[in-house]
Coordinates of N, CA, C and O in Angstrom, one line a residue:
M1 N -76.0 -17.1 77.0 CA -75.7 -16.0 76.4 C -77.2 -15.3 76.9 O -78.0 -15.9 75.4
I2 N -78.6 -14.9 76.8 CA -79.9 -14.6 76.8 C -79.8 -13.5 75.5 O -79.4 -12.0 76.3
F3 N -79.8 -13.5 74.6 CA -80.0 -12.5 73.6 C -81.6 -11.7 73.7 O -82.7 -12.3 73.0
E4 N -82.0 -10.7 74.3 CA -82.8 -10.5 74.5 C -83.6 -9.5 73.4 O -84.6 -8.2 73.1
K5 N -83.4 -9.8 72.3 CA -84.2 -9.4 71.3 C -85.8 -9.1 71.2 O -86.4 -8.4 70.3
Y6 N -86.4 -10.3 71.6 CA -88.1 -9.9 71.5 C -88.2 -8.8 72.2 O -89.0 -8.2 72.5
K7 N -87.7 -8.4 73.7 CA -88.1 -8.2 74.6 C -88.4 -6.3 73.0 O -88.9 -5.4 74.0
T8 N -87.2 -6.1 72.9 CA -86.5 -4.7 72.3 C -88.1 -4.9 71.3 O -88.2 -3.7 70.8
R9 N -88.2 -5.9 70.1 CA -88.0 -6.1 68.7 C -89.6 -6.7 68.3 O -89.9 -6.8 68.1
G10 N -90.3 -7.5 69.8 CA -91.4 -8.6 69.2 C -91.5 -9.5 68.5 O -90.1 -10.1 68.4
A11 N -92.0 -9.8 67.5 CA -92.3 -11.1 67.1 C -91.7 -10.7 65.9 O -92.8 -10.7 64.9
Y12 N -90.7 -10.1 65.7 CA -90.2 -9.5 64.3 C -89.9 -10.4 63.0 O -89.9 -10.2 62.0
H13 N -89.9 -12.3 63.9 CA -89.8 -12.8 62.1 C -90.9 -12.7 61.2 O -90.5 -13.3 61.0
Y14 N -92.1 -12.9 61.9 CA -93.0 -12.7 61.2 C -93.0 -11.5 59.9 O -93.4 -11.6 59.5
D15 N -92.7 -10.3 60.4 CA -92.5 -9.2 60.2 C -91.6 -9.4 58.7 O -91.6 -9.3 57.6
W16 N -90.0 -10.1 59.3 CA -89.5 -10.0 58.2 C -90.1 -11.0 57.2 O -89.3 -10.8 55.8
Y17 N -90.6 -12.3 57.7 CA -91.0 -13.5 56.5 C -92.3 -13.0 55.8 O -91.6 -13.3 54.4
K18 N -93.0 -11.7 56.7 CA -93.9 -11.2 55.4 C -93.3 -10.5 54.3 O -93.9 -10.3 53.4
N19 N -92.2 -9.0 54.7 CA -91.9 -9.2 53.5 C -90.4 -9.0 52.9 O -89.8 -8.9 52.1
N20 N -89.8 -10.7 53.4 CA -88.6 -11.3 52.6 C -87.2 -10.8 53.3 O -86.7 -11.0 52.8
T21 N -87.3 -9.7 54.4 CA -86.2 -8.9 54.8 C -85.3 -9.8 55.3 O -84.7 -10.7 55.5
F22 N -83.6 -8.8 54.1 CA -82.2 -10.2 54.7 C -82.3 -11.6 53.2 O -81.7 -12.2 53.6
G23 N -83.5 -11.3 52.9 CA -84.1 -13.2 52.0 C -84.3 -14.0 53.3 O -84.6 -15.1 52.8
Y24 N -85.3 -13.7 54.7 CA -85.8 -14.3 55.6 C -86.9 -15.0 54.9 O -86.8 -16.5 55.7
K25 N -87.8 -14.8 54.1 CA -88.8 -16.0 54.0 C -88.2 -16.5 53.2 O -88.8 -18.0 53.3
D26 N -86.9 -16.7 52.2 CA -86.5 -17.7 51.9 C -86.1 -18.7 52.6 O -85.8 -20.3 52.1
C27 N -85.3 -18.4 53.5 CA -84.5 -19.0 54.2 C -86.4 -20.5 54.9 O -85.6 -21.2 55.9
V28 N -87.1 -19.4 55.7 CA -87.8 -20.3 56.5 C -88.9 -21.0 55.4 O -88.4 -22.3 56.1
D29 N -89.0 -20.4 54.1 CA -89.6 -21.6 53.2 C -89.0 -22.9 53.2 O -89.4 -24.0 52.7
E30 N -87.4 -22.4 52.9 CA -86.7 -24.1 52.8 C -86.6 -24.9 54.1 O -86.6 -26.1 53.8
C31 N -87.1 -24.3 55.4 CA -87.0 -24.7 56.9 C -88.6 -25.9 56.4 O -88.7 -27.1 56.8
I32 N -89.7 -25.0 55.7 CA -90.5 -26.2 55.9 C -90.6 -27.0 54.8 O -91.8 -27.9 55.2
E33 N -89.9 -26.5 53.7 CA -90.0 -28.3 52.1 C -89.2 -28.7 52.9 O -89.2 -30.3 52.4
F34 N -88.2 -28.9 53.8 CA -87.7 -29.6 53.6 C -88.0 -31.0 55.3 O -88.1 -31.7 54.8
C35 N -89.3 -30.2 56.4 CA -89.8 -31.2 56.9 C -91.1 -31.4 56.5 O -91.4 -31.2 56.0
K36 N -90.7 -32.7 56.2 CA -92.0 -33.7 56.0 C -92.5 -34.8 57.4 O -93.7 -35.5 56.7
G37 N -92.2 -34.6 58.2 CA -92.7 -35.3 59.8 C -92.4 -35.0 60.6 O -91.5 -33.4 61.1
S38 N -92.2 -34.9 61.7 CA -92.5 -35.0 63.2 C -91.1 -33.8 63.3 O -90.1 -34.4 62.8
T39 N -91.0 -32.7 64.2 CA -89.7 -31.5 63.7 C -89.6 -31.3 64.9 O -90.3 -30.9 66.0
L40 N -88.4 -31.0 65.8 CA -88.1 -30.1 66.3 C -87.4 -29.3 66.1 O -86.2 -29.2 65.1
D41 N -87.6 -27.9 66.3 CA -87.5 -26.4 66.2 C -86.3 -26.0 67.1 O -87.0 -25.6 68.4
V42 N -85.1 -25.8 66.7 CA -84.0 -25.6 67.8 C -83.7 -24.6 68.2 O -83.0 -23.7 66.8
G43 N -84.3 -23.7 69.4 CA -84.2 -22.1 69.0 C -85.8 -21.9 68.1 O -85.2 -20.6 67.1
S44 N -86.4 -21.8 69.1 CA -87.7 -22.0 67.9 C -88.6 -19.8 68.7 O -89.4 -20.2 67.8
G45 N -87.9 -19.6 69.2 CA -88.0 -17.8 69.3 C -89.7 -17.5 69.3 O -90.0 -18.1 70.2
D46 N -89.9 -16.8 68.4 CA -91.3 -16.5 68.5 C -92.3 -17.2 67.8 O -93.6 -16.9 67.9
G47 N -91.6 -18.1 67.7 CA -92.9 -19.1 67.2 C -93.1 -19.9 65.4 O -94.0 -20.1 65.3
L48 N -92.2 -19.1 64.2 CA -92.9 -18.5 63.0 C -92.9 -19.9 62.2 O -93.7 -20.2 61.7
V49 N -91.4 -20.5 62.4 CA -91.8 -22.5 62.3 C -92.3 -23.1 62.0 O -92.7 -23.8 61.6
M50 N -92.6 -22.8 64.0 CA -93.3 -23.8 64.8 C -95.0 -23.8 63.9 O -95.3 -24.8 63.3
D51 N -95.1 -22.6 63.8 CA -96.3 -22.5 63.0 C -96.6 -22.9 61.4 O -97.8 -23.2 61.6
L52 N -96.0 -22.3 61.5 CA -96.3 -22.6 60.1 C -96.1 -24.7 59.3 O -96.9 -25.2 58.6
L53 N -94.5 -25.4 60.4 CA -95.0 -26.6 60.1 C -96.3 -26.9 60.3 O -96.8 -27.7 60.2
D54 N -97.1 -26.7 61.5 CA -98.1 -26.9 62.8 C -99.1 -26.5 61.0 O -100.7 -27.5 61.1
K55 N -99.2 -25.3 60.9 CA -100.3 -25.4 59.9 C -100.2 -26.6 58.6 O -101.0 -26.5 57.4
K56 N -99.2 -26.8 58.3 CA -98.8 -28.0 57.3 C -99.3 -29.3 57.8 O -99.4 -30.2 57.4
G57 N -99.6 -29.4 58.9 CA -100.1 -30.6 59.2 C -99.2 -31.2 60.1 O -98.9 -32.9 60.4
I58 N -97.6 -30.8 60.7 CA -96.6 -31.2 60.8 C -96.5 -31.6 62.3 O -97.0 -30.3 63.1
K59 N -95.9 -32.0 63.2 CA -96.2 -32.4 64.6 C -95.0 -31.4 65.4 O -94.0 -32.1 64.4
V60 N -94.9 -30.6 65.7 CA -93.5 -29.7 66.0 C -93.8 -29.4 67.5 O -94.6 -29.0 68.3
N61 N -92.6 -29.7 67.8 CA -91.8 -29.5 68.8 C -90.8 -28.0 69.4 O -90.3 -28.3 68.1
G62 N -90.1 -27.8 69.5 CA -89.9 -26.3 70.2 C -89.0 -25.6 71.4 O -89.6 -26.5 72.5
I63 N -87.5 -25.6 71.0 CA -86.9 -25.5 72.7 C -86.2 -23.8 72.5 O -85.9 -23.9 71.5
E64 N -86.7 -23.5 73.1 CA -86.6 -21.9 73.7 C -86.0 -21.1 75.0 O -86.3 -21.8 75.9
N65 N -84.6 -20.8 74.8 CA -84.5 -19.9 76.3 C -84.8 -19.0 76.5 O -84.7 -18.7 77.7
D66 N -86.0 -17.8 75.8 CA -86.4 -16.6 76.0 C -87.4 -16.7 75.9 O -88.7 -16.8 74.9
P67 N -88.3 -16.8 77.5 CA -90.0 -16.8 77.7 C -90.4 -15.4 76.8 O -92.0 -15.8 76.9
I68 N -90.2 -14.5 76.8 CA -90.7 -13.7 75.8 C -91.2 -14.0 74.0 O -91.9 -14.0 73.9
G69 N -90.1 -14.6 73.9 CA -89.5 -15.0 72.8 C -91.5 -16.8 72.3 O -91.6 -16.0 71.7
I70 N -91.5 -17.0 73.6 CA -92.1 -17.9 73.7 C -93.5 -17.4 73.8 O -94.5 -17.6 73.7
G71 N -93.4 -16.6 75.0 CA -94.9 -15.8 74.3 C -95.4 -15.2 74.1 O -96.9 -14.8 73.3
L72 N -95.0 -14.6 72.8 CA -95.1 -14.1 71.6 C -95.5 -15.3 70.0 O -96.1 -14.6 69.4
S73 N -95.0 -16.1 70.7 CA -95.6 -17.2 69.8 C -97.3 -17.8 69.6 O -97.9 -17.1 70.6
P74 N -97.9 -18.0 68.9 CA -99.5 -18.7 68.8 C -99.3 -19.4 70.6 O -98.9 -20.2 70.7
E75 N -100.6 -18.9 71.1 CA -100.8 -19.5 71.8 C -101.0 -21.0 71.9 O -100.2 -22.0 73.0
H76 N -101.4 -21.8 71.4 CA -101.2 -23.0 70.5 C -100.5 -24.3 71.1 O -100.5 -24.8 71.1
L77 N -99.0 -23.1 70.6 CA -97.8 -23.9 71.0 C -97.0 -23.9 71.8 O -96.3 -24.3 71.8
W78 N -97.7 -22.8 73.1 CA -96.9 -23.1 74.2 C -96.8 -24.1 74.8 O -95.9 -24.1 75.6
E79 N -97.7 -24.8 74.6 CA -97.7 -26.6 75.6 C -96.3 -26.9 75.2 O -95.6 -28.6 74.9
E80 N -96.1 -26.5 73.5 CA -95.8 -27.9 73.0 C -93.9 -26.7 72.6 O -92.8 -27.7 71.7
T81 N -93.5 -26.3 73.4 CA -92.0 -25.1 73.3 C -91.4 -25.3 74.7 O -92.6 -25.3 75.7
W82 N -90.3 -25.6 75.0 CA -89.9 -26.1 76.0 C -88.6 -24.8 76.7 O -88.0 -24.8 76.1
L83 N -88.8 -24.3 77.7 CA -88.5 -23.0 78.0 C -87.4 -24.2 78.4 O -86.7 -24.5 79.8
E84 N -85.9 -24.3 77.8 CA -84.4 -25.0 78.0 C -83.4 -24.1 77.7 O -83.5 -22.8 76.3
D85 N -82.4 -24.2 78.1 CA -80.8 -23.5 77.4 C -80.7 -24.9 76.4 O -79.8 -25.9 77.1
I86 N -80.3 -24.2 75.5 CA -79.9 -25.8 74.4 C -78.5 -25.7 74.8 O -78.3 -27.2 73.7
N87 N -78.1 -25.2 75.3 CA -76.5 -25.6 75.5 C -76.9 -26.8 76.1 O -75.5 -27.3 76.0
S88 N -77.4 -26.8 77.5 CA -77.4 -27.6 78.1 C -79.4 -28.4 77.9 O -79.3 -29.1 79.0
A89 N -79.8 -28.6 77.4 CA -81.4 -29.0 77.1 C -81.2 -30.8 77.4 O -80.6 -31.4 77.1
C90 N -82.4 -30.6 78.4 CA -83.0 -31.9 79.0 C -84.4 -31.9 78.2 O -85.0 -31.4 78.8
I91 N -83.6 -32.5 77.6 CA -85.4 -33.3 76.5 C -85.9 -34.3 77.0 O -84.6 -35.1 76.1
D92 N -87.0 -34.6 75.9 CA -87.3 -35.8 76.1 C -88.4 -36.6 74.9 O -89.0 -35.5 75.4
G93 N -87.8 -37.6 73.7 CA -88.3 -37.7 73.0 C -87.6 -38.3 71.8 O -86.8 -38.0 71.6
E94 N -88.5 -37.8 70.3 CA -87.7 -38.7 69.0 C -88.1 -38.0 68.3 O -89.6 -38.0 68.1
W95 N -88.0 -37.1 67.4 CA -88.3 -36.4 66.2 C -87.7 -37.4 64.9 O -86.4 -37.3 64.8
E96 N -88.3 -37.2 63.6 CA -87.6 -37.2 62.0 C -86.9 -36.2 61.9 O -85.8 -36.9 61.3
Y97 N -87.5 -34.7 62.1 CA -86.4 -33.7 62.0 C -86.1 -32.5 62.5 O -86.8 -32.9 63.8
M98 N -85.0 -32.0 62.3 CA -84.7 -30.9 63.2 C -84.3 -29.7 62.2 O -83.7 -29.4 61.4
V99 N -84.7 -28.4 62.7 CA -84.6 -27.3 62.6 C -83.6 -26.2 63.2 O -83.9 -26.3 64.4
C100 N -82.6 -25.5 62.9 CA -82.2 -24.4 63.3 C -81.8 -23.7 62.9 O -80.8 -23.7 62.0
L101 N -82.8 -22.4 62.9 CA -82.6 -21.3 61.8 C -82.0 -20.4 62.4 O -82.3 -19.6 63.7
N102 N -80.5 -19.9 62.3 CA -80.7 -18.6 62.9 C -80.1 -18.6 64.3 O -80.5 -17.6 64.8
V103 N -79.2 -19.6 64.4 CA -79.4 -19.9 66.0 C -78.4 -20.3 66.0 O -77.5 -19.7 67.5
I104 N -76.8 -21.0 65.7 CA -75.9 -21.4 66.1 C -75.1 -20.4 66.2 O -74.1 -21.0 67.1
E105 N -75.1 -20.2 65.6 CA -73.6 -18.5 66.0 C -74.2 -17.8 67.0 O -73.4 -16.9 67.5
H106 N -75.3 -17.9 67.7 CA -75.6 -17.3 69.5 C -74.9 -19.2 69.9 O -75.6 -18.2 71.6
L107 N -74.8 -20.0 70.1 CA -74.4 -21.0 71.1 C -72.9 -19.9 71.8 O -72.5 -20.4 70.4
E108 N -72.8 -20.8 72.8 CA -71.4 -20.9 73.7 C -70.8 -22.2 73.0 O -69.8 -22.3 71.9
N109 N -71.6 -22.8 73.3 CA -71.1 -24.4 72.8 C -72.6 -25.0 71.7 O -73.7 -25.5 72.1
S110 N -71.8 -25.0 70.6 CA -72.4 -25.3 69.1 C -72.9 -26.6 69.1 O -73.8 -27.2 68.3
G111 N -71.7 -27.4 70.0 CA -72.3 -28.5 70.2 C -72.6 -29.0 70.4 O -73.4 -30.4 70.3
A112 N -73.9 -28.5 70.9 CA -75.0 -28.7 71.6 C -76.3 -29.3 70.5 O -76.9 -30.2 70.5
V113 N -75.8 -28.4 69.4 CA -77.0 -28.9 68.4 C -76.6 -29.7 67.6 O -77.3 -31.0 67.4
R114 N -75.3 -29.6 67.7 CA -74.4 -31.6 67.1 C -75.1 -32.9 67.6 O -76.3 -34.0 67.1
D115 N -74.6 -32.0 69.5 CA -75.7 -34.0 69.9 C -77.2 -34.2 70.2 O -77.5 -34.9 70.5
I116 N -78.1 -32.8 69.8 CA -79.1 -32.8 70.0 C -80.1 -33.8 68.7 O -80.2 -34.9 68.9
F117 N -79.1 -33.7 67.4 CA -79.1 -34.1 66.3 C -79.2 -35.8 66.3 O -79.8 -36.8 65.9
K118 N -77.9 -35.5 67.1 CA -77.3 -37.5 67.0 C -78.5 -38.3 67.9 O -78.4 -39.3 68.0
D119 N -79.0 -37.5 69.2 CA -80.0 -38.2 70.0 C -81.1 -38.5 70.1 O -81.7 -39.1 70.0
Y120 N -81.7 -37.0 69.3 CA -83.2 -37.6 69.2 C -83.8 -37.2 68.3 O -85.2 -37.2 67.4
I121 N -82.4 -36.7 66.9 CA -82.7 -36.9 65.8 C -83.1 -38.3 64.9 O -82.1 -38.8 64.6
T122 N -83.8 -38.5 64.1 CA -84.3 -39.8 63.3 C -83.9 -40.0 61.3 O -83.4 -40.7 61.3
K123 N -83.6 -38.7 60.8 CA -83.9 -38.6 59.9 C -83.2 -37.2 59.2 O -81.8 -38.0 58.7
A124 N -83.6 -36.2 59.5 CA -82.6 -35.1 58.8 C -82.6 -34.2 60.0 O -83.6 -34.2 60.3
A125 N -81.8 -32.6 59.2 CA -81.8 -31.6 59.9 C -81.1 -30.5 59.3 O -80.7 -31.0 58.1
I126 N -82.2 -29.6 59.3 CA -81.5 -28.4 58.4 C -80.9 -26.8 59.1 O -82.0 -26.7 60.2
I127 N -79.8 -27.0 59.3 CA -79.4 -25.5 59.5 C -78.6 -24.7 58.8 O -78.0 -24.5 58.2
I128 N -79.5 -23.1 59.1 CA -79.0 -21.9 58.4 C -78.7 -21.2 59.4 O -79.1 -20.8 60.5
T129 N -77.4 -20.0 59.1 CA -76.8 -19.2 59.8 C -76.1 -17.9 59.0 O -76.6 -18.1 57.7
D130 N -76.2 -16.9 59.4 CA -76.0 -16.2 58.6 C -74.2 -16.3 58.5 O -73.3 -17.0 58.0
I131 N -73.9 -16.0 56.5 CA -73.0 -15.5 56.4 C -71.9 -14.7 56.4 O -72.2 -13.3 57.1
P132 N -71.0 -14.9 57.1 CA -70.1 -14.1 58.3 C -69.4 -12.7 57.0 O -69.4 -13.0 56.2
Q133 N -69.9 -11.6 57.7 CA -69.7 -10.2 56.7 C -68.8 -9.5 57.5 O -68.3 -8.0 57.1
G134 N -67.7 -10.1 58.2 CA -66.4 -9.1 58.4 C -66.5 -9.6 60.0 O -66.3 -10.7 60.7
D135 N -67.0 -8.1 60.6 CA -67.2 -8.0 62.0 C -68.1 -8.8 62.9 O -69.1 -9.1 62.1
L136 N -67.5 -9.4 64.1 CA -68.0 -10.1 64.2 C -69.4 -9.9 65.5 O -69.5 -8.9 66.6
P137 N -70.9 -9.8 65.4 CA -71.5 -8.8 66.2 C -71.9 -9.3 67.3 O -71.4 -10.4 67.8
P138 N -72.1 -8.4 68.0 CA -72.4 -8.9 69.6 C -72.9 -10.1 69.6 O -72.3 -10.7 71.3
E139 N -73.5 -10.7 69.5 CA -74.7 -11.4 70.0 C -74.6 -12.8 69.4 O -74.6 -13.8 69.9
H140 N -73.2 -12.5 68.4 CA -72.7 -14.0 68.1 C -71.7 -14.6 68.9 O -71.1 -14.0 69.0
Y141 N -71.4 -15.8 69.1 CA -70.0 -16.0 69.7 C -69.0 -16.6 68.4 O -68.1 -17.1 68.5
H142 N -70.0 -16.7 67.2 CA -68.8 -17.5 66.1 C -69.4 -17.6 65.1 O -70.9 -17.3 65.3
E143 N -69.2 -17.0 63.8 CA -70.0 -17.3 62.6 C -69.4 -18.3 61.7 O -67.8 -18.5 61.5
Y144 N -70.3 -19.0 61.5 CA -69.3 -20.7 60.5 C -69.7 -20.7 59.0 O -70.5 -19.8 58.5
T145 N -68.6 -21.4 58.5 CA -68.1 -21.3 57.2 C -69.1 -22.6 56.7 O -69.2 -23.5 57.8
P146 N -69.4 -22.9 55.9 CA -69.6 -24.1 55.3 C -69.1 -25.4 55.4 O -69.1 -26.7 56.0
H147 N -67.6 -25.1 55.3 CA -66.6 -25.9 55.7 C -66.7 -25.9 57.4 O -66.8 -27.7 57.9
E148 N -66.8 -25.5 58.0 CA -67.2 -25.9 59.7 C -68.0 -26.5 59.7 O -68.5 -27.5 60.6
L149 N -69.2 -25.9 59.3 CA -70.7 -26.9 59.6 C -70.7 -28.6 58.9 O -70.5 -28.7 59.9
K150 N -69.4 -28.3 58.2 CA -69.8 -29.7 57.9 C -68.7 -30.5 58.6 O -69.3 -31.8 58.9
Q151 N -67.5 -30.4 59.2 CA -66.7 -30.9 60.2 C -67.6 -31.2 61.6 O -67.4 -32.5 62.3
M152 N -68.5 -30.4 61.6 CA -69.2 -30.6 62.8 C -70.2 -32.1 63.0 O -70.3 -32.6 63.9
F153 N -70.1 -32.0 61.6 CA -71.3 -33.2 61.4 C -70.8 -33.8 60.8 O -71.1 -35.0 59.6
Q154 N -69.4 -34.1 60.6 CA -68.4 -34.9 59.5 C -69.4 -36.3 59.7 O -68.3 -37.3 58.4
E155 N -69.6 -36.9 60.6 CA -69.8 -38.7 60.7 C -71.0 -38.8 60.2 O -71.6 -39.9 60.0
F156 N -71.8 -38.0 59.7 CA -72.9 -37.8 58.9 C -73.2 -37.3 57.2 O -71.8 -36.9 57.2
K157 N -74.6 -37.7 56.7 CA -74.7 -37.3 55.2 C -74.2 -36.0 55.6 O -75.1 -35.5 55.5
V158 N -73.3 -34.6 54.4 CA -73.2 -33.4 55.0 C -73.5 -32.9 53.3 O -72.9 -33.3 52.7
V159 N -74.9 -32.0 53.0 CA -74.9 -31.0 51.9 C -74.7 -29.5 52.6 O -76.0 -29.1 52.8
P160 N -73.6 -29.4 51.6 CA -73.8 -27.5 52.6 C -74.9 -26.6 50.9 O -75.3 -27.5 49.7
F161 N -75.5 -26.0 51.1 CA -76.0 -24.9 50.6 C -76.0 -23.5 50.8 O -75.8 -22.8 51.9
T162 N -76.6 -22.5 50.0 CA -76.3 -21.5 49.7 C -77.8 -21.0 49.7 O -78.6 -21.2 48.6
I163 N -78.8 -19.6 50.8 CA -79.5 -19.2 49.9 C -79.1 -17.7 49.9 O -79.4 -17.2 51.4
G164 N -79.9 -17.1 49.4 CA -79.2 -15.7 48.3 C -78.0 -15.2 48.7 O -76.9 -16.0 49.1
E165 N -78.0 -13.8 49.7 CA -76.6 -13.3 49.5 C -76.4 -13.0 51.7 O -74.9 -13.7 51.8
N166 N -77.3 -13.3 52.0 CA -76.8 -13.2 53.5 C -77.1 -14.8 53.9 O -76.2 -15.1 54.7
F167 N -77.6 -15.9 53.9 CA -77.5 -16.6 53.8 C -76.8 -18.1 54.1 O -76.5 -18.8 53.2
H168 N -76.3 -19.3 54.3 CA -76.0 -20.8 54.3 C -76.1 -21.6 54.8 O -76.7 -21.5 56.4
G169 N -76.1 -22.4 55.0 CA -76.0 -23.4 55.8 C -76.0 -25.0 55.3 O -75.5 -24.9 54.7
I170 N -76.4 -26.2 56.1 CA -76.4 -27.3 55.7 C -78.0 -28.4 56.4 O -78.3 -27.3 56.6
K171 N -77.6 -29.3 55.4 CA -78.7 -30.2 55.7 C -78.3 -31.5 55.6 O -76.8 -31.7 55.7
V172 N -78.1 -31.9 57.4 CA -77.9 -33.3 57.6 C -78.4 -34.9 57.8 O -80.1 -35.0 58.1
Y173 N -77.8 -35.3 57.5 CA -78.6 -37.1 56.9 C -78.4 -38.1 57.7 O -77.0 -38.1 58.1
K174 N -78.8 -38.6 58.1 CA -78.8 -39.8 59.0 C -78.7 -40.9 58.2 O -79.8 -40.8 56.8

């Protein structure tokens, strides 16, 4: 499924970050603080996380399935972002860290995130998603509990965490 949010909303993550809408700045800052070396941003969208990591001096690449999202990211990041379907991405390389911020719930094959981590990441990943609120939004395939996220990465060291009242996730270590 292509979630056409960038077509209708533009680069809204930058506004969410600036205004801390839903606590989103707190989530992004947690990702930026977590990544200490080369990073793969899975579902990089409009490039906010990539932009902030780049400004921190971290080598960063992104995977995004929406060309409008990539086009909204800072131009210097376009060559660092691959237009790929995360469910079946063909990527080449190795990174120390992985960020997956509000993406896993949009994937039909959420196991693709685990596979990317397993095959291409050498140190750790941070995966943040919405706390289930009841009714499943139409653009979400599944909303994950901390237990389900932990089970998905059961062969690794997993540390669940919560950010505010809207987000939770896991930090996964090799």
